[in-house]
CSV table of C-alpha atoms in Angstrom, one decimal:
chain,number,residue,atom,x,y,z
A,7,UNK,CA,0.0,0.0,0.0
A,8,UNK,CA,0.9,3.7,-0.1
A,9,UNK,CA,1.9,5.5,3.0
A,10,UNK,CA,3.6,8.8,3.9
A,11,UNK,CA,6.9,8.2,5.6
A,12,UNK,CA,9.0,10.7,7.4
A,13,UNK,CA,10.6,12.0,4.2
A,14,UNK,CA,9.0,10.4,1.2
A,15,UNK,CA,5.8,8.6,0.4
A,16,UNK,CA,6.6,5.0,0.0
A,17,UNK,CA,4.9,2.4,-2.2
A,18,UNK,CA,5.6,-1.3,-1.5
A,19,UNK,CA,4.7,-3.9,-4.0
A,20,UNK,CA,5.3,-7.6,-4.5
A,21,UNK,CA,7.6,-8.6,-7.4
A,22,UNK,CA,5.5,-9.3,-10.4
A,23,UNK,CA,2.6,-7.1,-9.4
A,24,UNK,CA,1.7,-3.8,-11.1
A,25,UNK,CA,2.7,-0.5,-9.5
A,26,UNK,CA,0.8,2.8,-9.8
A,27,UNK,CA,2.7,5.9,-8.6
A,28,UNK,CA,0.6,9.1,-8.5
A,29,UNK,CA,1.5,12.8,-8.7
A,30,UNK,CA,-0.6,15.9,-8.3
A,31,UNK,CA,0.9,18.7,-10.3
A,32,UNK,CA,0.5,22.3,-9.5
A,33,UNK,CA,0.1,24.5,-12.6
A,34,UNK,CA,-2.9,24.1,-14.8
A,35,UNK,CA,-0.9,25.9,-17.6
A,36,UNK,CA,1.7,23.1,-17.6
A,37,UNK,CA,1.7,21.3,-21.0
A,38,UNK,CA,4.6,18.8,-20.8
A,39,UNK,CA,5.2,16.2,-18.2
A,40,UNK,CA,8.0,13.7,-17.5
A,41,UNK,CA,8.5,10.8,-15.1
A,42,UNK,CA,12.0,10.3,-13.8
A,43,UNK,CA,13.5,7.4,-11.9
A,44,UNK,CA,16.3,8.1,-9.4
A,45,UNK,CA,18.4,5.3,-8.0
A,46,UNK,CA,20.7,5.7,-5.0
A,47,UNK,CA,23.7,7.8,-5.9
A,48,UNK,CA,22.5,8.5,-9.4
A,49,UNK,CA,20.9,11.3,-11.2
A,50,UNK,CA,17.3,11.3,-12.4
A,51,UNK,CA,16.8,9.0,-15.4
A,52,UNK,CA,14.1,9.8,-18.0
A,53,UNK,CA,11.4,7.2,-18.1
A,54,UNK,CA,8.6,8.5,-20.2
A,55,UNK,CA,7.0,11.8,-21.1
A,56,UNK,CA,3.6,13.1,-22.2
A,57,UNK,CA,2.2,16.3,-23.6
A,58,UNK,CA,-1.0,17.9,-22.5
A,59,UNK,CA,-2.8,17.0,-25.8
A,60,UNK,CA,-2.7,13.4,-24.8
A,61,UNK,CA,-4.2,11.5,-21.9
A,62,UNK,CA,-2.2,8.3,-22.1
A,63,UNK,CA,1.1,7.2,-23.4
A,64,UNK,CA,2.7,3.8,-23.3
A,65,UNK,CA,6.3,2.6,-23.2
A,66,UNK,CA,8.0,-0.5,-22.5
A,67,UNK,CA,6.3,-1.8,-19.3
A,68,UNK,CA,5.3,1.7,-18.4
A,69,UNK,CA,2.2,3.8,-19.0
A,70,UNK,CA,1.7,7.4,-18.1
A,71,UNK,CA,-1.9,8.7,-17.6
A,72,UNK,CA,-2.7,12.5,-17.5
A,73,UNK,CA,-5.9,13.9,-16.1
A,74,UNK,CA,-5.9,17.6,-16.7
A,75,UNK,CA,-9.2,18.1,-15.1
A,76,UNK,CA,-7.9,17.3,-11.7
A,77,UNK,CA,-4.2,18.0,-12.5
A,78,UNK,CA,-3.2,14.4,-11.9
A,79,UNK,CA,-0.5,12.3,-13.4
A,80,UNK,CA,0.2,8.6,-12.8
A,81,UNK,CA,2.9,6.2,-13.7
A,82,UNK,CA,1.9,2.5,-14.1
A,83,UNK,CA,4.7,-0.1,-14.1
A,84,UNK,CA,3.7,-3.6,-15.3
A,85,UNK,CA,5.2,-6.7,-13.7
A,86,UNK,CA,7.3,-4.8,-11.2
A,87,UNK,CA,10.9,-6.0,-10.9
A,88,UNK,CA,13.5,-5.6,-8.2
A,89,UNK,CA,15.4,-3.2,-10.5
A,90,UNK,CA,12.4,-0.9,-10.5
A,91,UNK,CA,13.1,-0.1,-6.8
A,92,UNK,CA,14.0,3.6,-6.8
A,93,UNK,CA,12.5,7.1,-6.1
A,94,UNK,CA,10.2,8.3,-8.8
A,95,UNK,CA,9.6,11.9,-9.6
A,96,UNK,CA,7.1,13.7,-11.8
A,97,UNK,CA,8.1,16.9,-13.4
A,98,UNK,CA,5.9,19.5,-15.1
A,99,UNK,CA,6.8,22.3,-17.5
A,100,UNK,CA,5.2,25.1,-19.3
A,101,UNK,CA,6.4,25.9,-22.8
A,102,UNK,CA,8.3,28.9,-23.6
A,103,UNK,CA,11.4,28.3,-21.6
A,104,UNK,CA,10.3,27.6,-18.1
A,105,UNK,CA,12.3,25.2,-16.0
A,106,UNK,CA,10.9,21.9,-14.8
A,107,UNK,CA,9.1,21.8,-11.5
A,108,UNK,CA,9.6,18.6,-9.7
A,109,UNK,CA,7.1,16.8,-7.5
A,110,UNK,CA,8.2,15.5,-4.0
A,111,UNK,CA,9.0,12.0,-5.1
A,112,UNK,CA,7.7,8.5,-4.3
A,113,UNK,CA,9.9,5.7,-3.1
A,114,UNK,CA,9.0,2.4,-4.7
A,115,UNK,CA,10.1,-0.8,-2.8
A,116,UNK,CA,9.8,-4.1,-4.6
A,117,UNK,CA,9.3,-7.0,-2.2
A,118,UNK,CA,10.6,-10.5,-3.2
H,30,UNK,CA,29.7,13.1,-25.1
H,31,UNK,CA,26.6,11.0,-24.8
H,32,UNK,CA,26.1,11.7,-21.1
H,33,UNK,CA,26.1,14.7,-18.9
H,34,UNK,CA,29.4,14.5,-17.0
H,35,UNK,CA,29.6,16.1,-13.6
H,36,UNK,CA,32.8,16.5,-11.6
H,37,UNK,CA,33.8,15.9,-8.9
H,38,UNK,CA,31.5,13.3,-7.6
H,39,UNK,CA,32.0,14.3,-4.0
H,40,UNK,CA,33.4,17.6,-2.7
H,41,UNK,CA,34.2,18.3,0.9
H,42,UNK,CA,34.8,21.9,2.1
H,43,UNK,CA,35.1,23.6,5.4
H,44,UNK,CA,32.6,26.2,6.2
H,45,UNK,CA,33.6,29.5,4.7
H,46,UNK,CA,35.7,27.9,1.9
H,47,UNK,CA,34.8,28.1,-1.8
H,48,UNK,CA,33.4,25.2,-3.8
H,49,UNK,CA,33.4,24.9,-7.6
H,50,UNK,CA,31.4,22.2,-9.4
H,51,UNK,CA,31.7,21.3,-13.1
H,52,UNK,CA,29.3,20.0,-15.7
H,53,UNK,CA,29.9,19.0,-19.3
H,54,UNK,CA,26.6,18.8,-21.1
H,55,UNK,CA,25.6,16.2,-23.8
H,56,UNK,CA,27.2,17.3,-27.1
H,57,UNK,CA,24.7,19.2,-29.2
H,58,UNK,CA,22.6,20.3,-26.2
H,59,UNK,CA,22.5,24.0,-26.0
H,60,UNK,CA,20.6,24.3,-22.7
H,61,UNK,CA,22.2,23.6,-19.3
H,62,UNK,CA,20.3,23.6,-16.0
H,63,UNK,CA,21.5,23.4,-12.4
H,64,UNK,CA,19.4,22.0,-9.6
H,65,UNK,CA,20.0,21.5,-5.9
H,66,UNK,CA,18.7,18.4,-4.1
H,67,UNK,CA,18.5,18.2,-0.3
H,68,UNK,CA,17.8,15.0,1.6
H,69,UNK,CA,17.0,13.0,-1.6
H,70,UNK,CA,13.8,15.0,-2.0
H,71,UNK,CA,12.9,18.2,-3.6
H,72,UNK,CA,14.8,19.5,-6.6
H,73,UNK,CA,15.3,23.2,-6.4
H,74,UNK,CA,16.0,24.9,-9.7
H,75,UNK,CA,18.9,27.3,-9.5
H,76,UNK,CA,19.9,28.5,-13.0
H,77,UNK,CA,19.8,27.7,-16.7
H,78,UNK,CA,21.9,28.6,-19.7
H,79,UNK,CA,21.3,28.8,-23.4
H,80,UNK,CA,24.8,28.2,-24.6
H,81,UNK,CA,26.9,30.7,-22.7
H,82,UNK,CA,24.0,33.1,-21.9
H,83,UNK,CA,22.1,33.0,-18.7
H,84,UNK,CA,18.5,31.9,-19.6
H,85,UNK,CA,16.8,31.9,-16.3
H,86,UNK,CA,18.4,32.7,-13.0
H,87,UNK,CA,15.2,33.0,-10.8
H,88,UNK,CA,16.3,30.3,-8.5
H,89,UNK,CA,19.8,31.5,-7.9
H,90,UNK,CA,20.6,32.8,-4.5
H,91,UNK,CA,21.7,36.4,-5.0
H,92,UNK,CA,24.7,36.1,-2.7
H,93,UNK,CA,27.6,33.6,-2.8
H,94,UNK,CA,26.4,31.6,-5.8
H,95,UNK,CA,27.5,32.2,-9.3
H,96,UNK,CA,27.6,30.1,-12.6
H,97,UNK,CA,29.1,30.2,-16.0
H,98,UNK,CA,29.0,28.3,-19.3
H,99,UNK,CA,31.9,29.4,-21.5
H,100,UNK,CA,32.5,28.2,-25.0
H,101,UNK,CA,34.7,25.0,-25.2
H,102,UNK,CA,34.7,24.6,-21.4
H,103,UNK,CA,32.6,22.7,-18.9
H,104,UNK,CA,29.9,24.8,-17.2
H,105,UNK,CA,30.6,25.6,-13.7
H,106,UNK,CA,28.7,26.4,-10.4
H,107,UNK,CA,30.7,28.3,-7.8
H,108,UNK,CA,29.7,28.9,-4.2
H,109,UNK,CA,31.7,31.4,-2.2
H,110,UNK,CA,32.0,31.4,1.6
H,111,UNK,CA,30.1,28.1,1.9
H,112,UNK,CA,27.7,27.5,4.7
H,113,UNK,CA,26.5,24.3,6.3
H,114,UNK,CA,23.1,24.7,4.6
H,115,UNK,CA,24.8,24.5,1.2
H,116,UNK,CA,25.4,20.7,1.8
H,117,UNK,CA,23.4,19.0,-0.9
H,118,UNK,CA,23.7,17.1,-4.2
H,119,UNK,CA,24.0,19.5,-7.1
H,120,UNK,CA,22.6,18.2,-10.4
H,121,UNK,CA,23.3,19.4,-13.9
H,122,UNK,CA,21.0,18.6,-16.8
H,123,UNK,CA,21.2,19.5,-20.4
H,124,UNK,CA,18.6,19.6,-23.2
H,125,UNK,CA,18.2,20.4,-26.8
H,126,UNK,CA,15.3,22.7,-25.9
H,127,UNK,CA,14.4,25.3,-23.2
H,128,UNK,CA,12.1,22.8,-21.5
H,129,UNK,CA,8.7,22.7,-23.1
H,130,UNK,CA,9.4,20.0,-25.8
H,131,UNK,CA,12.3,17.9,-24.8
H,132,UNK,CA,13.3,16.1,-21.7
H,133,UNK,CA,16.3,17.2,-19.6
H,134,UNK,CA,19.0,14.6,-19.2
H,135,UNK,CA,20.8,14.6,-15.9
H,136,UNK,CA,24.3,13.9,-14.7
H,137,UNK,CA,24.9,11.8,-11.5
H,138,UNK,CA,25.5,14.9,-9.5
H,139,UNK,CA,28.1,16.3,-7.2
H,140,UNK,CA,27.6,15.7,-3.5
H,141,UNK,CA,28.8,18.8,-1.6
H,142,UNK,CA,29.6,18.3,2.1
H,143,UNK,CA,30.3,21.5,4.2
H,144,UNK,CA,31.9,20.6,7.5
């Protein structure tokens, strides 16, 4: 289940199950969104992106859903593997040169 | 190169000393961004460059912090008279675009420890 820890929300899932990580973004004018994965000691790694003219985009084992009405973004990971354990960040951006604004992050723990 | 390269990986300074961090963006990327990450959480945007020109410096502390991206040199972030609160991981990212159309690609960061 999902819980709020001292520093980061944590999602624990069994290996092989599907994971859903949620993100509430802040700016209704944002039109480009990215999910990043950050492993310990590493920089954020691009997973998948979506533009505001879409509500769903699929990659390899990952799907991003965008609900602009409620400013909500989710990342679905199919058949979660131990290598998926990391902190996941959503990032939003408005066009015309604005920097990305990152969400607070969710730690995904994959249980054997 | 194919990756954003940040050096050093870890930098230790005494309080009050200067710290200088370096970033080589991906070849062909004209935008460079600096972020500060504290306690593995929030990314705080500091500054961005379009080639050697400052593009957005709204997140940059007015005092003690400065940054440059000079032609044919790695970009740099310099902190004068460091304070304990400057301890963080500093990430550099580069992009082909200012942000609205292309993802930013990150280096592995420089961990700055102020003692």
